[in-house]
PDB file of C-alpha atoms in Angstrom:
ATOM      1  CA  MET A 284     -51.333  19.017-136.103  1.00 75.00           C
ATOM      2  CA  SER A 285     -52.824  15.493-134.884  1.00 89.00           C
ATOM      3  CA  VAL A 286     -50.962  11.708-135.523  1.00 87.00           C
ATOM      4  CA  GLN A 287     -54.406  11.577-136.781  1.00 89.00           C
ATOM      5  CA  GLU A 288     -53.737  14.308-139.576  1.00 91.00           C
ATOM      6  CA  ARG A 289     -50.171  13.422-140.579  1.00 89.00           C
ATOM      7  CA  LYS A 290     -51.555  10.071-141.480  1.00 89.00           C
ATOM      8  CA  GLU A 291     -54.705  11.303-143.096  1.00 92.00           C
ATOM      9  CA  ARG A 292     -51.690  13.363-145.506  1.00 94.00           C
ATOM     10  CA  GLU A 293     -49.682  10.822-145.852  1.00 92.00           C
ATOM     11  CA  ARG A 294     -52.153   8.456-146.671  1.00 93.00           C
ATOM     12  CA  ALA A 295     -53.520  11.257-149.359  1.00 93.00           C
ATOM     13  CA  GLY A 296     -50.360  12.007-150.743  1.00 94.00           C
ATOM     14  CA  ARG A 297     -49.245   7.846-151.253  1.00 94.00           C
ATOM     15  CA  GLU A 298     -52.986   7.852-153.282  1.00 95.00           C
ATOM     16  CA  ARG A 299     -51.757  10.862-155.522  1.00 96.00           C
ATOM     17  CA  LEU A 300     -49.004   9.359-156.474  1.00 96.00           C
ATOM     18  CA  ILE A 301     -50.129   5.871-157.294  1.00 96.00           C
ATOM     19  CA  VAL A 302     -52.343   8.012-158.723  1.00 97.00           C
ATOM     20  CA  ALA A 303     -49.342  10.798-161.037  1.00 97.00           C
ATOM     21  CA  THR A 304     -47.647   7.188-161.462  1.00 97.00           C
ATOM     22  CA  ALA A 305     -49.685   4.855-163.227  1.00 97.00           C
ATOM     23  CA  ARG A 306     -51.215   7.961-165.714  1.00 97.00           C
ATOM     24  CA  GLU A 307     -47.079   7.615-166.369  1.00 97.00           C
ATOM     25  CA  LEU A 308     -47.291   4.668-166.610  1.00 97.00           C
ATOM     26  CA  ALA A 309     -50.600   4.168-169.093  1.00 98.00           C
ATOM     27  CA  GLU A 310     -49.711   6.945-171.589  1.00 96.00           C
ATOM     28  CA  GLN A 311     -45.661   6.548-171.699  1.00 96.00           C
ATOM     29  CA  GLN A 312     -46.287   2.647-172.140  1.00 96.00           C
ATOM     30  CA  GLY A 313     -49.945   1.822-172.474  1.00 96.00           C
ATOM     31  CA  TRP A 314     -52.671   0.351-169.855  1.00 97.00           C
ATOM     32  CA  ASP A 315     -51.224  -4.067-170.701  1.00 97.00           C
ATOM     33  CA  ALA A 316     -48.035  -2.449-168.877  1.00 96.00           C
ATOM     34  CA  VAL A 317     -49.624  -0.249-165.403  1.00 97.00           C
ATOM     35  CA  THR A 318     -49.663  -3.260-163.294  1.00 95.00           C
ATOM     36  CA  THR A 319     -49.800  -3.817-159.075  1.00 92.00           C
ATOM     37  CA  ARG A 320     -45.930  -5.231-158.817  1.00 94.00           C
ATOM     38  CA  ARG A 321     -45.260  -2.178-161.830  1.00 95.00           C
ATOM     39  CA  LEU A 322     -46.111   0.597-159.526  1.00 95.00           C
ATOM     40  CA  ALA A 323     -45.028  -1.044-156.014  1.00 93.00           C
ATOM     41  CA  GLU A 324     -41.867  -0.867-157.688  1.00 94.00           C
ATOM     42  CA  ARG A 325     -41.741   2.378-159.281  1.00 95.00           C
ATOM     43  CA  ILE A 326     -42.966   4.023-156.210  1.00 93.00           C
ATOM     44  CA  GLU A 327     -41.004   2.100-153.635  1.00 92.00           C
ATOM     45  CA  TYR A 328     -44.054   1.146-152.039  1.00 91.00           C
ATOM     46  CA  SER A 329     -44.764  -3.129-151.596  1.00 91.00           C
ATOM     47  CA  GLN A 330     -48.408  -4.189-153.184  1.00 92.00           C
ATOM     48  CA  PRO A 331     -49.505  -4.725-149.503  1.00 92.00           C
ATOM     49  CA  VAL A 332     -49.465  -1.053-149.287  1.00 91.00           C
ATOM     50  CA  LEU A 333     -50.716  -0.740-153.116  1.00 92.00           C
ATOM     51  CA  TYR A 334     -53.799  -3.194-151.938  1.00 93.00           C
ATOM     52  CA  SER A 335     -55.007  -0.785-149.004  1.00 93.00           C
ATOM     53  CA  HIS A 336     -55.210   1.981-151.260  1.00 94.00           C
ATOM     54  CA  PHE A 337     -56.979   0.029-154.440  1.00 95.00           C
ATOM     55  CA  ARG A 338     -58.582  -3.464-154.350  1.00 94.00           C
ATOM     56  CA  GLY A 339     -57.175  -3.881-158.180  1.00 94.00           C
ATOM     57  CA  LYS A 340     -55.938  -1.445-161.063  1.00 96.00           C
ATOM     58  CA  ARG A 341     -59.900  -0.758-161.547  1.00 97.00           C
ATOM     59  CA  GLU A 342     -60.099   1.410-158.793  1.00 97.00           C
ATOM     60  CA  ILE A 343     -57.031   3.430-160.850  1.00 97.00           C
ATOM     61  CA  ILE A 344     -58.395   3.352-163.460  1.00 98.00           C
ATOM     62  CA  GLY A 345     -61.500   4.740-161.465  1.00 98.00           C
ATOM     63  CA  ALA A 346     -58.980   7.010-159.588  1.00 98.00           C
ATOM     64  CA  VAL A 347     -57.661   8.130-163.033  1.00 98.00           C
ATOM     65  CA  ALA A 348     -60.664   8.611-165.014  1.00 98.00           C
ATOM     66  CA  LEU A 349     -62.338  11.454-161.852  1.00 98.00           C
ATOM     67  CA  GLU A 350     -58.561  13.427-161.889  1.00 98.00           C
ATOM     68  CA  GLY A 351     -59.269  13.430-165.969  1.00 98.00           C
ATOM     69  CA  ALA A 352     -62.934  14.274-165.664  1.00 98.00           C
ATOM     70  CA  ALA A 353     -61.785  17.326-164.081  1.00 98.00           C
ATOM     71  CA  GLU A 354     -59.114  18.521-166.514  1.00 98.00           C
ATOM     72  CA  MET A 355     -60.801  18.690-168.881  1.00 98.00           C
ATOM     73  CA  ALA A 356     -64.093  20.547-167.131  1.00 98.00           C
ATOM     74  CA  ALA A 357     -61.498  23.009-166.079  1.00 98.00           C
ATOM     75  CA  ALA A 358     -60.094  23.237-169.949  1.00 98.00           C
ATOM     76  CA  LEU A 359     -62.890  23.230-172.038  1.00 98.00           C
ATOM     77  CA  ARG A 360     -64.478  25.749-168.988  1.00 98.00           C
ATOM     78  CA  SER A 361     -61.568  27.955-169.928  1.00 98.00           C
ATOM     79  CA  ALA A 362     -61.797  27.406-173.764  1.00 98.00           C
ATOM     80  CA  THR A 363     -65.529  28.692-173.412  1.00 98.00           C
ATOM     81  CA  SER A 364     -64.983  31.474-171.538  1.00 97.00           C
ATOM     82  CA  ALA A 365     -62.777  33.285-173.705  1.00 93.00           C
ATOM     83  CA  ALA A 366     -65.494  32.673-176.885  1.00 96.00           C
ATOM     84  CA  ASP A 367     -67.715  35.087-177.881  1.00 95.00           C
ATOM     85  CA  GLY A 368     -71.115  33.809-178.355  1.00 94.00           C
ATOM     86  CA  PRO A 369     -72.150  31.708-179.431  1.00 95.00           C
ATOM     87  CA  ARG A 370     -71.267  29.732-182.219  1.00 94.00           C
ATOM     88  CA  ALA A 371     -67.219  31.036-180.985  1.00 96.00           C
ATOM     89  CA  ARG A 372     -68.270  29.186-177.578  1.00 96.00           C
ATOM     90  CA  VAL A 373     -69.244  25.429-179.063  1.00 97.00           C
ATOM     91  CA  ALA A 374     -65.934  25.097-181.451  1.00 97.00           C
ATOM     92  CA  ALA A 375     -64.149  26.745-179.127  1.00 97.00           C
ATOM     93  CA  LEU A 376     -65.155  24.045-177.050  1.00 98.00           C
ATOM     94  CA  ALA A 377     -65.552  21.003-178.958  1.00 98.00           C
ATOM     95  CA  ARG A 378     -61.456  22.194-180.014  1.00 98.00           C
ATOM     96  CA  ALA A 379     -60.546  21.588-176.417  1.00 98.00           C
ATOM     97  CA  TYR A 380     -62.248  18.607-176.257  1.00 98.00           C
ATOM     98  CA  LEU A 381     -60.765  16.960-179.111  1.00 98.00           C
ATOM     99  CA  ASP A 382     -57.015  18.480-177.830  1.00 98.00           C
ATOM    100  CA  PHE A 383     -57.047  16.981-174.183  1.00 98.00           C
ATOM    101  CA  ALA A 384     -58.360  13.622-175.629  1.00 98.00           C
ATOM    102  CA  GLU A 385     -55.329  13.959-178.252  1.00 97.00           C
ATOM    103  CA  ARG A 386     -53.005  14.778-174.985  1.00 97.00           C
ATOM    104  CA  ASN A 387     -53.730  12.286-173.041  1.00 97.00           C
ATOM    105  CA  PRO A 388     -54.977   9.447-174.468  1.00 97.00           C
ATOM    106  CA  ALA A 389     -54.246   6.982-171.337  1.00 97.00           C
ATOM    107  CA  VAL A 390     -56.966   9.262-169.568  1.00 98.00           C
ATOM    108  CA  TYR A 391     -58.310   9.348-172.527  1.00 98.00           C
ATOM    109  CA  ASP A 392     -59.081   5.705-172.090  1.00 98.00           C
ATOM    110  CA  ALA A 393     -59.269   5.759-168.795  1.00 98.00           C
ATOM    111  CA  MET A 394     -62.555   8.111-169.091  1.00 97.00           C
ATOM    112  CA  PHE A 395     -64.559   6.627-171.482  1.00 96.00           C
ATOM    113  CA  GLN A 396     -62.983   2.984-173.366  1.00 96.00           C
ATOM    114  CA  LEU A 397     -62.078   1.084-170.331  1.00 97.00           C
ATOM    115  CA  ASP A 398     -63.818  -0.206-167.462  1.00 97.00           C
ATOM    116  CA  GLY A 399     -63.122   1.689-163.862  1.00 97.00           C
ATOM    117  CA  GLY A 400     -66.242   1.082-161.985  1.00 96.00           C
ATOM    118  CA  LEU A 401     -67.446   4.081-162.411  1.00 97.00           C
ATOM    119  CA  ALA A 402     -71.420   4.753-162.635  1.00 93.00           C
ATOM    120  CA  PHE A 403     -71.571   6.900-166.260  1.00 92.00           C
ATOM    121  CA  ALA A 404     -74.877   8.817-166.656  1.00 90.00           C
ATOM    122  CA  ARG A 405     -76.656   7.484-163.261  1.00 93.00           C
ATOM    123  CA  GLU A 406     -78.209   9.577-159.555  1.00 92.00           C
ATOM    124  CA  ASP A 407     -74.884   7.855-158.307  1.00 94.00           C
ATOM    125  CA  THR A 408     -72.143   8.650-161.189  1.00 96.00           C
ATOM    126  CA  PRO A 409     -69.764  10.764-159.112  1.00 97.00           C
ATOM    127  CA  GLU A 410     -69.005  14.519-158.954  1.00 97.00           C
ATOM    128  CA  PRO A 411     -65.565  14.558-161.449  1.00 98.00           C
ATOM    129  CA  LEU A 412     -68.081  12.780-163.905  1.00 97.00           C
ATOM    130  CA  LYS A 413     -71.317  14.616-163.680  1.00 97.00           C
ATOM    131  CA  ASP A 414     -68.868  19.008-163.749  1.00 98.00           C
ATOM    132  CA  ALA A 415     -67.534  16.966-167.275  1.00 98.00           C
ATOM    133  CA  PHE A 416     -70.849  16.426-168.615  1.00 97.00           C
ATOM    134  CA  ALA A 417     -71.852  19.534-167.233  1.00 98.00           C
ATOM    135  CA  ALA A 418     -68.979  21.402-168.399  1.00 98.00           C
ATOM    136  CA  LEU A 419     -70.307  20.313-172.005  1.00 98.00           C
ATOM    137  CA  LEU A 420     -74.328  21.246-171.781  1.00 97.00           C
ATOM    138  CA  GLU A 421     -73.301  24.926-170.174  1.00 97.00           C
ATOM    139  CA  SER A 422     -72.332  25.401-173.464  1.00 94.00           C
ATOM    140  CA  LEU A 423     -74.171  23.099-175.269  1.00 96.00           C
ATOM    141  CA  GLY A 424     -77.806  22.884-173.782  1.00 93.00           C
ATOM    142  CA  GLU A 425     -78.004  26.788-175.007  1.00 92.00           C
ATOM    143  CA  VAL A 426     -77.452  26.068-179.182  1.00 95.00           C
ATOM    144  CA  ALA A 427     -80.198  22.784-179.108  1.00 95.00           C
ATOM    145  CA  GLY A 428     -82.837  24.502-181.105  1.00 93.00           C
ATOM    146  CA  ASP A 429     -86.317  25.143-179.156  1.00 93.00           C
ATOM    147  CA  GLY A 430     -87.841  21.591-178.862  1.00 95.00           C
ATOM    148  CA  VAL A 431     -84.526  19.940-178.166  1.00 96.00           C
ATOM    149  CA  HIS A 432     -83.823  18.863-174.709  1.00 97.00           C
ATOM    150  CA  PRO A 433     -80.264  20.247-173.678  1.00 97.00           C
ATOM    151  CA  GLY A 434     -79.037  16.591-172.239  1.00 97.00           C
ATOM    152  CA  VAL A 435     -79.855  15.221-175.079  1.00 97.00           C
ATOM    153  CA  PHE A 436     -78.719  17.247-177.595  1.00 97.00           C
ATOM    154  CA  THR A 437     -75.118  17.172-175.471  1.00 97.00           C
ATOM    155  CA  GLU A 438     -75.303  13.169-174.738  1.00 97.00           C
ATOM    156  CA  VAL A 439     -75.441  13.546-179.464  1.00 97.00           C
ATOM    157  CA  PHE A 440     -72.155  16.339-179.735  1.00 97.00           C
ATOM    158  CA  TRP A 441     -70.183  14.394-176.666  1.00 97.00           C
ATOM    159  CA  ALA A 442     -71.109  11.063-179.027  1.00 97.00           C
ATOM    160  CA  ALA A 443     -69.924  12.763-182.500  1.00 97.00           C
ATOM    161  CA  LEU A 444     -67.064  14.925-180.511  1.00 98.00           C
ATOM    162  CA  HIS A 445     -65.796  11.195-178.964  1.00 98.00           C
ATOM    163  CA  GLY A 446     -66.517   9.384-181.946  1.00 97.00           C
ATOM    164  CA  VAL A 447     -63.971  12.082-184.059  1.00 97.00           C
ATOM    165  CA  ALA A 448     -61.686  11.577-181.028  1.00 97.00           C
ATOM    166  CA  THR A 449     -61.747   8.250-182.025  1.00 97.00           C
ATOM    167  CA  LEU A 450     -61.470   7.418-184.900  1.00 97.00           C
ATOM    168  CA  THR A 451     -58.848   9.830-184.667  1.00 96.00           C
ATOM    169  CA  ARG A 452     -56.132   8.222-182.322  1.00 95.00           C
ATOM    170  CA  ALA A 453     -56.781   5.014-184.202  1.00 95.00           C
ATOM    171  CA  GLY A 454     -55.791   7.207-188.116  1.00 95.00           C
ATOM    172  CA  ARG A 455     -59.520   5.904-189.373  1.00 97.00           C
ATOM    173  CA  LEU A 456     -59.653   9.837-190.303  1.00 96.00           C
ATOM    174  CA  PRO A 457     -56.674  12.384-192.325  1.00 94.00           C
ATOM    175  CA  PRO A 458     -55.400  14.898-189.379  1.00 91.00           C
ATOM    176  CA  GLU A 459     -55.884  17.557-192.119  1.00 94.00           C
ATOM    177  CA  TYR A 460     -59.137  17.757-191.544  1.00 96.00           C
ATOM    178  CA  ALA A 461     -58.906  18.348-188.539  1.00 95.00           C
ATOM    179  CA  GLU A 462     -60.687  22.580-189.053  1.00 96.00           C
ATOM    180  CA  GLN A 463     -63.257  21.119-191.134  1.00 97.00           C
ATOM    181  CA  ARG A 464     -64.963  18.507-188.392  1.00 96.00           C
ATOM    182  CA  VAL A 465     -65.610  20.896-186.050  1.00 95.00           C
ATOM    183  CA  ALA A 466     -67.279  23.703-188.399  1.00 96.00           C
ATOM    184  CA  LEU A 467     -69.187  20.476-189.179  1.00 95.00           C
ATOM    185  CA  LEU A 468     -70.221  19.699-185.722  1.00 94.00           C
ATOM    186  CA  VAL A 469     -71.072  22.979-185.302  1.00 94.00           C
ATOM    187  CA  ASP A 470     -72.567  24.613-188.515  1.00 93.00           C
ATOM    188  CA  ARG A 471     -74.301  21.312-188.805  1.00 93.00           C
ATOM    189  CA  LEU A 472     -75.209  20.176-184.869  1.00 91.00           C
ATOM    190  CA  ALA A 473     -75.886  23.672-183.714  1.00 89.00           C
ATOM    191  CA  VAL A 474     -78.481  25.097-183.107  1.00 87.00           C
ATOM    192  CA  LEU A 475     -77.229  29.583-183.961  1.00 76.00           C
TER     193      LEU A 475
END
């Protein structure tokens, strides 16, 4: 291994450590607790080392969001691959999405609530975000209905899921109706 390869591997390892530490701190104490000073203390590197990887908290949030998008896409695909038939796939997708949001609140916030400097729904949208949307579209596109653009249907269904996830986390929706909400989304929005 060349010196350059070793340095690149070490740099990538530091970036992974910074992102993992930011995620951990955000999940434990919220994003307000994530500062470059605290990250530097936790990973035992100086703040200038952090700034050599990320220009600031916004870019760290973006890196967490990209990592989260890849994880969410994998979770959605895993859930839908085991389902039999369109209705079961859409229900599995909805449950997996809501479960991801519940289990990873800080990551979910990085993906959809906070400014991570990422472009959505544009040509320059990063691949992990495009792939997360594709994971939704794979199951939802088949149930959009005649004359309905599959991408637009996926956006509307995703918006409904996001609303349910956000309102549930905020304590605005009673948890005992979680499964009924999924059934309503599937039965009323999807053409099965």
